[in-house]
Coordinates of C-alpha atoms in Angstrom, one line a residue:
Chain A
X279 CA 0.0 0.0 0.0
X280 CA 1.7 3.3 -0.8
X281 CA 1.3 5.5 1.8
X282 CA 2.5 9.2 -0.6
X283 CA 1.7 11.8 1.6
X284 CA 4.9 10.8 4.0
X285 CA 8.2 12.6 3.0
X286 CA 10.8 10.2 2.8
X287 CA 13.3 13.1 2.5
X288 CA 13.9 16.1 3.5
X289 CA 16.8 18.3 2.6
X290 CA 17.2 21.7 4.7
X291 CA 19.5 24.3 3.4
X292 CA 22.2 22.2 2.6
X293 CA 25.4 23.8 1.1
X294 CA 28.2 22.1 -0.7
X295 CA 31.4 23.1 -1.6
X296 CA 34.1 21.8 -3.9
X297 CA 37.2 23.8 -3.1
X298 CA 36.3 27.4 -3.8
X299 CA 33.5 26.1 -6.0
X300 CA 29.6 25.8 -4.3
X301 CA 28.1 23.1 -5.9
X302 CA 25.1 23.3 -3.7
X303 CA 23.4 26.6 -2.6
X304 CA 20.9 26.5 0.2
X305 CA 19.2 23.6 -1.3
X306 CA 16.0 22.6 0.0
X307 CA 13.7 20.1 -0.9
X308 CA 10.4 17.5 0.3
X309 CA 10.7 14.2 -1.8
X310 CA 7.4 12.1 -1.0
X311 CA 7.6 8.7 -0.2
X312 CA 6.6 6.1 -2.7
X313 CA 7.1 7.9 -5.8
X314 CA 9.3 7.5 -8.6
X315 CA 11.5 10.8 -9.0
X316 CA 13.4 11.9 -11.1
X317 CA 16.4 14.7 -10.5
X318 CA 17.1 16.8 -13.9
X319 CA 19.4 19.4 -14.6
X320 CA 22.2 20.3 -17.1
X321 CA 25.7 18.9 -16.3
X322 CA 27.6 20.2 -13.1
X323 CA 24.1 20.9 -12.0
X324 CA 24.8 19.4 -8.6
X325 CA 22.1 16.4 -9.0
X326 CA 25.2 13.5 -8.2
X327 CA 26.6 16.2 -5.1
X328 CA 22.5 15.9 -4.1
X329 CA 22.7 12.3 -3.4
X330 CA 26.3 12.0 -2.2
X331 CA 25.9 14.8 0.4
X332 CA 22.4 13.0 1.3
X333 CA 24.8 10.1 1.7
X334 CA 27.6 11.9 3.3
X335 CA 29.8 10.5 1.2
X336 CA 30.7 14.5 0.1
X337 CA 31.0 16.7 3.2
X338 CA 28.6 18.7 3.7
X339 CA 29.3 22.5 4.8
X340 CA 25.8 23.5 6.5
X341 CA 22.0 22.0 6.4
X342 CA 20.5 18.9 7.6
X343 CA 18.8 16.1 5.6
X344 CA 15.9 14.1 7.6
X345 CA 14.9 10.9 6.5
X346 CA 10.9 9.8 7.3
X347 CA 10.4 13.5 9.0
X348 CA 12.7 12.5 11.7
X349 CA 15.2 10.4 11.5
X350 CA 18.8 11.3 10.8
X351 CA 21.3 8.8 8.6
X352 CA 22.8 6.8 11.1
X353 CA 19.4 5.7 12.4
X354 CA 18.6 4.7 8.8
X355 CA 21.4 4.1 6.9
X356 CA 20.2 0.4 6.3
X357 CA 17.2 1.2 4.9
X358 CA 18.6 3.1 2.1
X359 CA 20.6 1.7 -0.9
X360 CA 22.5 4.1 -2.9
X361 CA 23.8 2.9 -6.4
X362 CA 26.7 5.4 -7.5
X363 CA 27.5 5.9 -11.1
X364 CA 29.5 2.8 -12.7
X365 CA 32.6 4.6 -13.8
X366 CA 33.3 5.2 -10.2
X367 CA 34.6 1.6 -9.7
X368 CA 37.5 -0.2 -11.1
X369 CA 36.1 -2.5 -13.6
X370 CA 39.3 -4.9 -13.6
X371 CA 39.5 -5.6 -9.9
X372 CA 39.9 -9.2 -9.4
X373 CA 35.8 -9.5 -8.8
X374 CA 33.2 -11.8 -9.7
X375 CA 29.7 -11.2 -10.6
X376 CA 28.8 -12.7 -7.6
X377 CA 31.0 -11.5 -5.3
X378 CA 29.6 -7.4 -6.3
X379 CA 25.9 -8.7 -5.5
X380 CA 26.9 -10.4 -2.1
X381 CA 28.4 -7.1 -1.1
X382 CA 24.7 -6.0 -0.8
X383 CA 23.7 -8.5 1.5
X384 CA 26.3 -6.9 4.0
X385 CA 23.5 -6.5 6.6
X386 CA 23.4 -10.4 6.8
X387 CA 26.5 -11.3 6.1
X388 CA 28.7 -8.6 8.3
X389 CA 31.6 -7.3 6.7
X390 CA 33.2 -9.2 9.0
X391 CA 31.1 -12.6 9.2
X392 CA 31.4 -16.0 6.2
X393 CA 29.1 -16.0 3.1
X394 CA 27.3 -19.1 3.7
X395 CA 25.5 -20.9 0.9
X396 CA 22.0 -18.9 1.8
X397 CA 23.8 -15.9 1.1
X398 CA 24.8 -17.1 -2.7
X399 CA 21.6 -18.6 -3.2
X400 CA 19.8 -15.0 -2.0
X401 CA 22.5 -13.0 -4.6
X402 CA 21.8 -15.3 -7.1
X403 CA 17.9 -14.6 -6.7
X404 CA 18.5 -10.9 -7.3
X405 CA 20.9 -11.9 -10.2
X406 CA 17.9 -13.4 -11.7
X407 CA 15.9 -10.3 -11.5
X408 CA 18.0 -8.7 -13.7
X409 CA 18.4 -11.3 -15.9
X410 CA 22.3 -11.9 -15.0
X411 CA 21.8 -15.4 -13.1
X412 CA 24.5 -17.1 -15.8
X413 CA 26.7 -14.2 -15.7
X414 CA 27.5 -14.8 -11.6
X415 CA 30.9 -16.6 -12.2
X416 CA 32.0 -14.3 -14.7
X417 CA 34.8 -11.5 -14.3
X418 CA 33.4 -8.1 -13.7
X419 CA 35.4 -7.0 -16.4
X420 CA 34.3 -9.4 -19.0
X421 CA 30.7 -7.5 -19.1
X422 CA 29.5 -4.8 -20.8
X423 CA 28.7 -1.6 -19.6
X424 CA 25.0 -2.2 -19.8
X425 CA 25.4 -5.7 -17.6
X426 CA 27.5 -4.0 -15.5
X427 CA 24.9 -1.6 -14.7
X428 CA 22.5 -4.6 -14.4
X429 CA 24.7 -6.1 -11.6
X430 CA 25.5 -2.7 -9.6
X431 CA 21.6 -2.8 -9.9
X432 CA 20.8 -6.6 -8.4
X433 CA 23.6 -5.2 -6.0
X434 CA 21.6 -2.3 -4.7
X435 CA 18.3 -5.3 -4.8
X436 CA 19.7 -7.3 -2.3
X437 CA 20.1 -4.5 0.2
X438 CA 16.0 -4.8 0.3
X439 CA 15.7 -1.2 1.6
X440 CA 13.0 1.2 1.4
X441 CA 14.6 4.5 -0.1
X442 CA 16.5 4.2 -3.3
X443 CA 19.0 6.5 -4.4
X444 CA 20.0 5.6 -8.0
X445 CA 22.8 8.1 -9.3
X446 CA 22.3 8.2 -13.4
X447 CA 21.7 4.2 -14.0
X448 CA 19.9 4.3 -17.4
X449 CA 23.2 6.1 -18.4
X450 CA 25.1 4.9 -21.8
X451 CA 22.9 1.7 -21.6
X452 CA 21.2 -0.1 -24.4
X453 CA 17.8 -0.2 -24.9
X454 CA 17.3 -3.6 -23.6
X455 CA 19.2 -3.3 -20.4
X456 CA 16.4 -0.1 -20.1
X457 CA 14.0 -1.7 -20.2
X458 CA 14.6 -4.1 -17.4
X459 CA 16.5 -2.0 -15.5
X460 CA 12.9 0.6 -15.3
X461 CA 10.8 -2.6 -15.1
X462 CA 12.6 -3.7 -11.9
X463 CA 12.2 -0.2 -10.5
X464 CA 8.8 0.1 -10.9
X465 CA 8.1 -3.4 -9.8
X466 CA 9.9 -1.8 -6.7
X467 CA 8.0 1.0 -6.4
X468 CA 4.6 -0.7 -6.9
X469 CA 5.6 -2.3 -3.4
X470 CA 6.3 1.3 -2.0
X471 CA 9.9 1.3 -1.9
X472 CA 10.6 5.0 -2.9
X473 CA 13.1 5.5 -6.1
X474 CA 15.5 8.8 -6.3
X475 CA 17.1 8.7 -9.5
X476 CA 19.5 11.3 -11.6
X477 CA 18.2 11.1 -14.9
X478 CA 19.2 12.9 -18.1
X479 CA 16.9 11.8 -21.2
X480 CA 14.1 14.4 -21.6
X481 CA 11.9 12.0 -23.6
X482 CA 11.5 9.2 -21.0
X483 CA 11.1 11.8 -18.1
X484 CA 7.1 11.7 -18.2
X485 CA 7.0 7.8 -18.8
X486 CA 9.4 6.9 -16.1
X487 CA 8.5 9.4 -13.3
X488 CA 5.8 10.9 -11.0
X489 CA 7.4 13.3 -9.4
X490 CA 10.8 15.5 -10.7
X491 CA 13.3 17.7 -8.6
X492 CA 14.7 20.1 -11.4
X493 CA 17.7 21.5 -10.6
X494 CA 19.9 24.4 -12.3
X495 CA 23.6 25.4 -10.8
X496 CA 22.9 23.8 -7.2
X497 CA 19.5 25.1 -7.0
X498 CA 16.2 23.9 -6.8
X499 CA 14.3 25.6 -9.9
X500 CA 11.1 23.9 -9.0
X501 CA 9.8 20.3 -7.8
X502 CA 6.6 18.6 -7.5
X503 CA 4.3 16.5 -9.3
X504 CA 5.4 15.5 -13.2
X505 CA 2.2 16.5 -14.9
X506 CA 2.4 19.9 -13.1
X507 CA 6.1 20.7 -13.4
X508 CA 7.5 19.2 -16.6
X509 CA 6.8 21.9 -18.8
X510 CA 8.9 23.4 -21.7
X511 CA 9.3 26.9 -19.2
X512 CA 10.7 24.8 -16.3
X513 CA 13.1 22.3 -19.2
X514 CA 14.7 25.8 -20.6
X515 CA 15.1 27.3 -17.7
X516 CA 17.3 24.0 -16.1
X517 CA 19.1 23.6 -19.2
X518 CA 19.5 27.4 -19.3
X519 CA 18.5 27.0 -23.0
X520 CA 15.6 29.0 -25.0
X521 CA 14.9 25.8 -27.9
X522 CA 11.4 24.6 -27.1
X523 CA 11.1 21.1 -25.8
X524 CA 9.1 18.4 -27.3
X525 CA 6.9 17.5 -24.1
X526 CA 4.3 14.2 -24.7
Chain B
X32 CA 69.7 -24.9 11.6
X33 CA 72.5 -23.1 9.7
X34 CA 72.8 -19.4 9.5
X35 CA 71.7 -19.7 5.7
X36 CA 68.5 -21.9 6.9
X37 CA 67.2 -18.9 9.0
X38 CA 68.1 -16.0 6.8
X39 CA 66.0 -18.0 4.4
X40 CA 63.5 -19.1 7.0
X41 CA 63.6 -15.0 7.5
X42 CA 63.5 -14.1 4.5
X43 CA 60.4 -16.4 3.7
X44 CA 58.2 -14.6 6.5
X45 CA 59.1 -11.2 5.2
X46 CA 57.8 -12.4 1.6
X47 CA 54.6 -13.3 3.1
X48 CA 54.1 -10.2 4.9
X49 CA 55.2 -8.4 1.8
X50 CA 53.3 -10.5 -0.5
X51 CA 49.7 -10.2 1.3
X52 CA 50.1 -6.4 1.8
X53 CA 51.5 -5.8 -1.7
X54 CA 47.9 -6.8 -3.4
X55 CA 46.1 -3.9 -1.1
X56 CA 48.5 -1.8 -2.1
X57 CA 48.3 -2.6 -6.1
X58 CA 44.4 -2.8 -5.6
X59 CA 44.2 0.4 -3.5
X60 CA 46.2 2.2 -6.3
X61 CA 48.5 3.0 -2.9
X62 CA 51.7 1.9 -4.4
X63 CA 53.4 5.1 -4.3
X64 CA 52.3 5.7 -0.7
X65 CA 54.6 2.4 0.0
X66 CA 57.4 3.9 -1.5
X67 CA 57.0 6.8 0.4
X68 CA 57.1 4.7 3.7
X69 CA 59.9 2.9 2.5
X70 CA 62.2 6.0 2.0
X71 CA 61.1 7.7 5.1
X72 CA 62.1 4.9 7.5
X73 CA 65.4 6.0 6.9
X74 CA 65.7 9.2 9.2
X75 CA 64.2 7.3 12.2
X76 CA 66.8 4.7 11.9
X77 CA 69.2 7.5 12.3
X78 CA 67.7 9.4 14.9
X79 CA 67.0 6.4 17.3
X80 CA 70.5 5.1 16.4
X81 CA 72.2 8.9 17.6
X82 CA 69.7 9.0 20.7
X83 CA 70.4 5.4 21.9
X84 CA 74.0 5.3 20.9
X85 CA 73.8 1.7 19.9
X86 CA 72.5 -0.9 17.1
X87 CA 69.1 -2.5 19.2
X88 CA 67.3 -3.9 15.8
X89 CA 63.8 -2.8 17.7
X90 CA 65.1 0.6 19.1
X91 CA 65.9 1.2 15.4
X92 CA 62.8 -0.5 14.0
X93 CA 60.4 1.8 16.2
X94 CA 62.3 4.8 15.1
X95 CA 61.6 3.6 11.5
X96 CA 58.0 2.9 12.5
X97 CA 57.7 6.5 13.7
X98 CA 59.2 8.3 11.1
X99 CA 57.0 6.6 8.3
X100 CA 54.2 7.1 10.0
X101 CA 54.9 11.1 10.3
X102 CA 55.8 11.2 6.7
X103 CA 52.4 9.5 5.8
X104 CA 51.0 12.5 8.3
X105 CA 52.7 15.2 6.3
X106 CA 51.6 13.6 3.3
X107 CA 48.0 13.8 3.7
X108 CA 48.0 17.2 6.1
X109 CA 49.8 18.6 3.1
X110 CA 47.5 17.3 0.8
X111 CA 44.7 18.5 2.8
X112 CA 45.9 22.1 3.2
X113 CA 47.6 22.7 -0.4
X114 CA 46.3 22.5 -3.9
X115 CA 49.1 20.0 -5.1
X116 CA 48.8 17.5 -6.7
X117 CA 49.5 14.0 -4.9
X118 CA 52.0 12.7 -6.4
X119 CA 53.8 15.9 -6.8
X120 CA 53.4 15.9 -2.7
X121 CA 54.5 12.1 -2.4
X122 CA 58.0 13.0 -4.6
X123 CA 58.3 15.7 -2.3
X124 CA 57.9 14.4 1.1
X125 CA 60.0 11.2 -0.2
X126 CA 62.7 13.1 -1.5
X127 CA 63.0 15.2 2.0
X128 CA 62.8 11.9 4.8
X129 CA 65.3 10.0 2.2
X130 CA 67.4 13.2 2.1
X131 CA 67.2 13.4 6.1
X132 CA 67.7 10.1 6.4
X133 CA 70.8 10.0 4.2
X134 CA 72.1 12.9 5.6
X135 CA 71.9 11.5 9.1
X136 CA 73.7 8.2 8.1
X137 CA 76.6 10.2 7.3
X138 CA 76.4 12.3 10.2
X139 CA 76.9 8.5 12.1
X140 CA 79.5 7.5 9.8
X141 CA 81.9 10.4 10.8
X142 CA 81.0 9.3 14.0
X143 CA 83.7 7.2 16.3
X144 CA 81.0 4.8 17.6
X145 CA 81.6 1.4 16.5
X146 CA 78.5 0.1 16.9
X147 CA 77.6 2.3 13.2
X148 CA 79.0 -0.7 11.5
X149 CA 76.1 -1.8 9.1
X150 CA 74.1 0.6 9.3
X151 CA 74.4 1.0 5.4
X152 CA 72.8 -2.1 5.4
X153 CA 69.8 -0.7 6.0
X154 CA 70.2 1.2 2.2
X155 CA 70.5 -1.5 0.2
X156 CA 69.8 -4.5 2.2
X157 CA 72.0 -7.3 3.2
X158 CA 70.0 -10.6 3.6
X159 CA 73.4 -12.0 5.7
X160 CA 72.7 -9.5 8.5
X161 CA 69.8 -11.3 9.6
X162 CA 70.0 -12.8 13.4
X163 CA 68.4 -15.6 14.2
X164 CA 66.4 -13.5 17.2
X165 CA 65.3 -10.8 14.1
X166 CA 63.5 -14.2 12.5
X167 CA 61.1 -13.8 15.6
X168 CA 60.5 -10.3 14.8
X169 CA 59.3 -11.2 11.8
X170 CA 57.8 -13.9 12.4
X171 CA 55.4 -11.7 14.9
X172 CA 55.0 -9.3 11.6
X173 CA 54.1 -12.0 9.7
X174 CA 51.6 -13.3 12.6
X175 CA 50.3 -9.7 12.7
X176 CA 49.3 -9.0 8.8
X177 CA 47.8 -12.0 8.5
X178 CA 45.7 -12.0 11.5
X179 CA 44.4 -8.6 10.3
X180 CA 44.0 -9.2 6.7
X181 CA 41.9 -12.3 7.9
X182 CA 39.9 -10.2 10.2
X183 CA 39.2 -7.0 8.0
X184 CA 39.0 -9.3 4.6
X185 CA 35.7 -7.9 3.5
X186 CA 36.0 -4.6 4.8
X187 CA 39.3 -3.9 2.5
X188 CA 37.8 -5.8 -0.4
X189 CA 34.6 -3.5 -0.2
X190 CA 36.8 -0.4 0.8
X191 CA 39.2 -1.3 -2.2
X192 CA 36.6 -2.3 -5.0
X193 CA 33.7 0.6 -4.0
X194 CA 35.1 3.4 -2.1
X195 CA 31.6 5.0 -2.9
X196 CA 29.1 2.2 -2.0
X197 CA 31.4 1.7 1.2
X198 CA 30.5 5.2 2.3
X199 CA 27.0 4.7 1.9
X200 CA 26.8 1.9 3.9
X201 CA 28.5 3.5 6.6
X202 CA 31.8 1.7 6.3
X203 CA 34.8 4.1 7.2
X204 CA 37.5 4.2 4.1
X205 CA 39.9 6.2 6.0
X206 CA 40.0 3.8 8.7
X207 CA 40.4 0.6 6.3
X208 CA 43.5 2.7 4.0
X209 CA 45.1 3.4 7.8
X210 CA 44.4 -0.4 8.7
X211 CA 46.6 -1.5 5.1
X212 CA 48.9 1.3 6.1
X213 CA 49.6 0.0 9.4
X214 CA 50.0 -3.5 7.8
X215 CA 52.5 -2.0 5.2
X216 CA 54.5 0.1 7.7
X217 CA 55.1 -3.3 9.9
X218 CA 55.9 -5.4 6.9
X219 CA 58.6 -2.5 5.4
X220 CA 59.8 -1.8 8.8
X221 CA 60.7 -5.5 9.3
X222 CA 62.0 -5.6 5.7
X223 CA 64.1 -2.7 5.3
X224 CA 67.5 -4.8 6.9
X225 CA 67.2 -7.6 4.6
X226 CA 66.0 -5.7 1.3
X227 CA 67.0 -2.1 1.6
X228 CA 65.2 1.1 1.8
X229 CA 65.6 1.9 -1.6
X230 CA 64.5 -1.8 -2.8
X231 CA 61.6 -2.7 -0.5
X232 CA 58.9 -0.9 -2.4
X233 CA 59.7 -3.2 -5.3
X234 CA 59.1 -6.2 -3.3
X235 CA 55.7 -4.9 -2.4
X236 CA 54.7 -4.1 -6.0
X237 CA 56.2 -6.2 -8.4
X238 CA 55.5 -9.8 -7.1
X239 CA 51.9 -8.5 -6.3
X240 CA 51.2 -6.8 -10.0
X241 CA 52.2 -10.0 -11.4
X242 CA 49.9 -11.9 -9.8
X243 CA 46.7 -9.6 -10.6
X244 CA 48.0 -10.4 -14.5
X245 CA 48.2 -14.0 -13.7
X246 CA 45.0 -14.7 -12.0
X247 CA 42.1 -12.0 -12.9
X248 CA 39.3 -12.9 -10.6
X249 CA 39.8 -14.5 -7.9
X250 CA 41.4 -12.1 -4.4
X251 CA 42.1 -15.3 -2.6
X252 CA 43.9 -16.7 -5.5
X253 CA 45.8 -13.6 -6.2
X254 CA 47.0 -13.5 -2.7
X255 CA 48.5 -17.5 -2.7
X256 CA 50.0 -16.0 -6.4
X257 CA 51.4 -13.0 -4.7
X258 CA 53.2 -14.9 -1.5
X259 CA 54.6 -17.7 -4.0
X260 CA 56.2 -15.4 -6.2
X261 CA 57.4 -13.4 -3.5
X262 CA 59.0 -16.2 -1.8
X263 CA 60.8 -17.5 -5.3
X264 CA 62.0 -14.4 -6.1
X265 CA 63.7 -13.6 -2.4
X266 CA 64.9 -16.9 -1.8
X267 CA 66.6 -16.6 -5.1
X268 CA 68.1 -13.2 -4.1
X269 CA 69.0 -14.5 -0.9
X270 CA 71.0 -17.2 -2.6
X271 CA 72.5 -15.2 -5.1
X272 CA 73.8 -12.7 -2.6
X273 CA 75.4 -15.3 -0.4
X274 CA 77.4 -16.7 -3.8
X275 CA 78.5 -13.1 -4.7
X276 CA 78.9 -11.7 -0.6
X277 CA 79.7 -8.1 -1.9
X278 CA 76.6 -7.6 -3.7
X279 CA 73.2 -6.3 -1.8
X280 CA 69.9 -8.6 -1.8
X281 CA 68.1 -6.0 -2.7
X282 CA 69.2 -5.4 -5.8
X283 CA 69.5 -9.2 -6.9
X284 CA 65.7 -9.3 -5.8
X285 CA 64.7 -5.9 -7.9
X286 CA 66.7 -7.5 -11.1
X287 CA 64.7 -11.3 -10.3
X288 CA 61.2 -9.4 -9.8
X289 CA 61.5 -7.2 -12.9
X290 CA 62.8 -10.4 -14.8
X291 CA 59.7 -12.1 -14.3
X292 CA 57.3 -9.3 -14.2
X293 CA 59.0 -8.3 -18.0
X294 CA 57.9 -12.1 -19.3
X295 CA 54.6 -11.9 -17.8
X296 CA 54.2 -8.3 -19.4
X297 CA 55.1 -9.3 -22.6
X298 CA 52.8 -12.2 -22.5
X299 CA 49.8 -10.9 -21.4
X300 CA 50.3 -7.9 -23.6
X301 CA 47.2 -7.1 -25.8
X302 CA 48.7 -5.9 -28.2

């Protein structure tokens, strides 16, 4: 049952700064729970910094992010999965399919505890979902970039958490690895887990989404519901553009 | 046991060390940082040496300790506070601990204390100079990396592999690139007599970047490649350098490791 009037995130003034360079400026925003949404916004427009600083994995230099209305990161930590972007990673380290995907089940393995059978047989199951199950003994550089994608996906699967925070994973994919990639998610989402995903192809934007947080040089332009915001005014302004966009 | 059979025996506990912590280091992309511990453990061999007044392998071992530890301080505070770039700052704070170092080693050589004798050693490396009590120090090195790398196993692989993903799961990086730190320091500190400051690094890297070509996939795998080739190529060196006395171990094991590394390279070249 989705329960969308809850927000699953809330970002309070927060302020980001790369060296002498502020990526976020006082950047506010509600995300409701069990939505798909989608972050736009040109290049450098801070959407990745977003979901790192959300993370912590970028310090942040002031604000506060509340997850639920309440609760701060390290009460929730495990009920988020965050999928960074796959050129992040060393595609040659000495890996196996496998081994990526049973990094997700660290909340029942330990990092310091034995993968046992169960856990194989559970990584496996998400391997499956993404249509990777023959791939699991493979070398993670012997895939493509779209299977690669596929398996940081299963990855961020078997972490079985609520809030998803996908950082650009329909990027330089084919159109097949698309289409199960937004199938999974929206199998997701039918079951209430929230998506948060950096997204850059204007034409899928009404299809995939429900709600959209446009950004534009570390700011929120505008967010709420798709139908309401995604309009060619709110496009040129975040790609700081004046061409008309073809909206469906 | 003959003097040979524990240099050797020695020897073969420093490979292991070397040979587990030399993967992290390839995997990490932290090979330079060894090679900055490895040229930094020269001043506190130096300082403990001209504060003690005498040749006590662990009161010259903890100096090392210390002072490779405070270059890997100045490293990253400088990083931290300067816009260079890293490897600019790693030439430099190498090049100034080495310079220290060797400038303090002369310093003792003027000296009139006759316990300075081998000291040099320490440069180069000199496999004979092992005593029978240093095998227990290394032994307890050895005992020590392997009892951490079993412990922290996963952490380092996720740490190494996913820096990103790590931090979003709450795991601390920093912690796990001080915990193959620590492990490195021990393993170079312990090395440094028998292989030489200048040749140690080498020992880390090569043995370790030849088995990541050799086996692909699989980190255990990599890690039984890494401590096998590690222990060929020292024992080798150690023999060599007892048949020609004058000439330093570390240098026969640089030539062996870059010998083999040179056929797997070719081999495994793609083009």
């Amino acid at each position: 049952m989705l329960s969308k009037n809850k927000i699953v995130l809330q970002a309070k003034n927060l302020q980001v700064c790369y060296g002498n360079h502020q990526v976020l400026k006082d950047f506010s925003c509600d995300l409701p729970e069990g939505f798909m949404i989608g972050i736009i916004g040109a290049n450098g427009s801070g959407k990745s910094t977003f979901l790192k600083a959300i993370m912590r994995i970028v310090p942040v230099d002031s604000g506060e992010v509340l997850f639920w209305e309440k609760y701060n990161l390290q009460e929730v930590r495990h009920q988020i999965a965050y999928l960074p972007q796959r050129n992040s990673v060393d595609w040659d380290f000495p890996a196996t399919v496998l081994d990526v995907v049973l990094m997700g089940l660290y909340k029942e393995t330990g990092l310091f505890g034995k993968i046992r059978p169960k856990h194989k047989e559970k990584a496996l199951f998400y391997l499956e979902k993404v249509k990777m199950q023959d791939f699991a003994q493979k070398h993670i550089a012997e895939l493509s970039g779209g299977q690669q994608q596929r398996v940081f996906l299963a990855r961020a699967f078997a972490q079985e958490a609520q809030l998803y925070l996908l950082d650009e994973p329909l990027a330089g994919i084919d159109a097949v690895t698309e289409e199960i990639i937004v199938e999974n998610l929206q199998k997701l989402n039918s079951e209430g887990k929230t998506i948060v995903m950096v997204h850059h192809q204007i034409d899928t934007i009404s299809e995939y989404f429900q709600y959209l947080l446009m950004i534009r040089q570390g700011e929120v332009i505008t967010s709420g519901e798709t139908k309401e915001v995604l309009t060619n005014e709110n496009l040129q302004q975040i790609y700081g553009i004046k061409q008309a966009f073809v909206i469906q | 046991m003959t003097n040979f059979e524990y240099v050797l025996l020695g020897a073969s506990f420093i490979a292991i060390s070397a040979g587990i912590v030399g993967v992290w280091l390839v995997l990490r992309k932290e090979a330079l940082r060894s090679d900055v511990v490895t040229h930094s453990v020269l001043p506190g061999i130096g300082i403990a040496f001209l504060l003690f007044q005498e040749k006590k392998l662990w009161l010259l071992l903890l100096g090392a300790f210390v002072t490779s530890l405070l270059s890997l301080v100045s490293l990253d505070t400088l990083s931290k506070h300067t816009r260079l770039k890293k490897d600019t700052l790693m030439a430099l704070v190498l090049s100034f601990f080495f310079a220290c170092g060797l400038w303090l080693l002369v310093k003792i050589q003027e000296s009139k204390n006759a316990a300075k004798t081998g000291l040099g050693n320490f440069i180069f490396g000199k496999m004979a100079s092992i005593l029978p009590e240093d095998i227990l120090f290394a032994l307890i090195v050895l005992f020590l990396v392997v009892t951490i790398n079993f412990l922290t196993y996963r952490w380092l692989f996720f740490t190494s592999f996913d820096r990103t993903f790590s931090e979003s799961i709450g795991v601390k990086t920093s912690l796990a690139s001080f915990i193959v730190t620590f492990m490195s320091i021990l393993t170079i500190v312990v090395g440094i007599q028998a292989v030489g400051v200048v040749m140690l690094s080498a020992l880390l890297i090569i043995p370790s970047t030849i088995a990541i070509i050799i086996e692909k996939k699989n980190l255990s795998r990599i890690f039984v490649w890494s401590i096998g080739i590690n222990i060929l190529v020292i024992v080798i060196g150690t023999i060599l350098s007892y048949s020609f006395p004058k000439t330093p171990t570390g240098a026969w094991i640089v030539v062996i490791c870059f010998l083999i590394a040179l056929v797997f390279f070719l081999k495994n070249n793609k083009k």
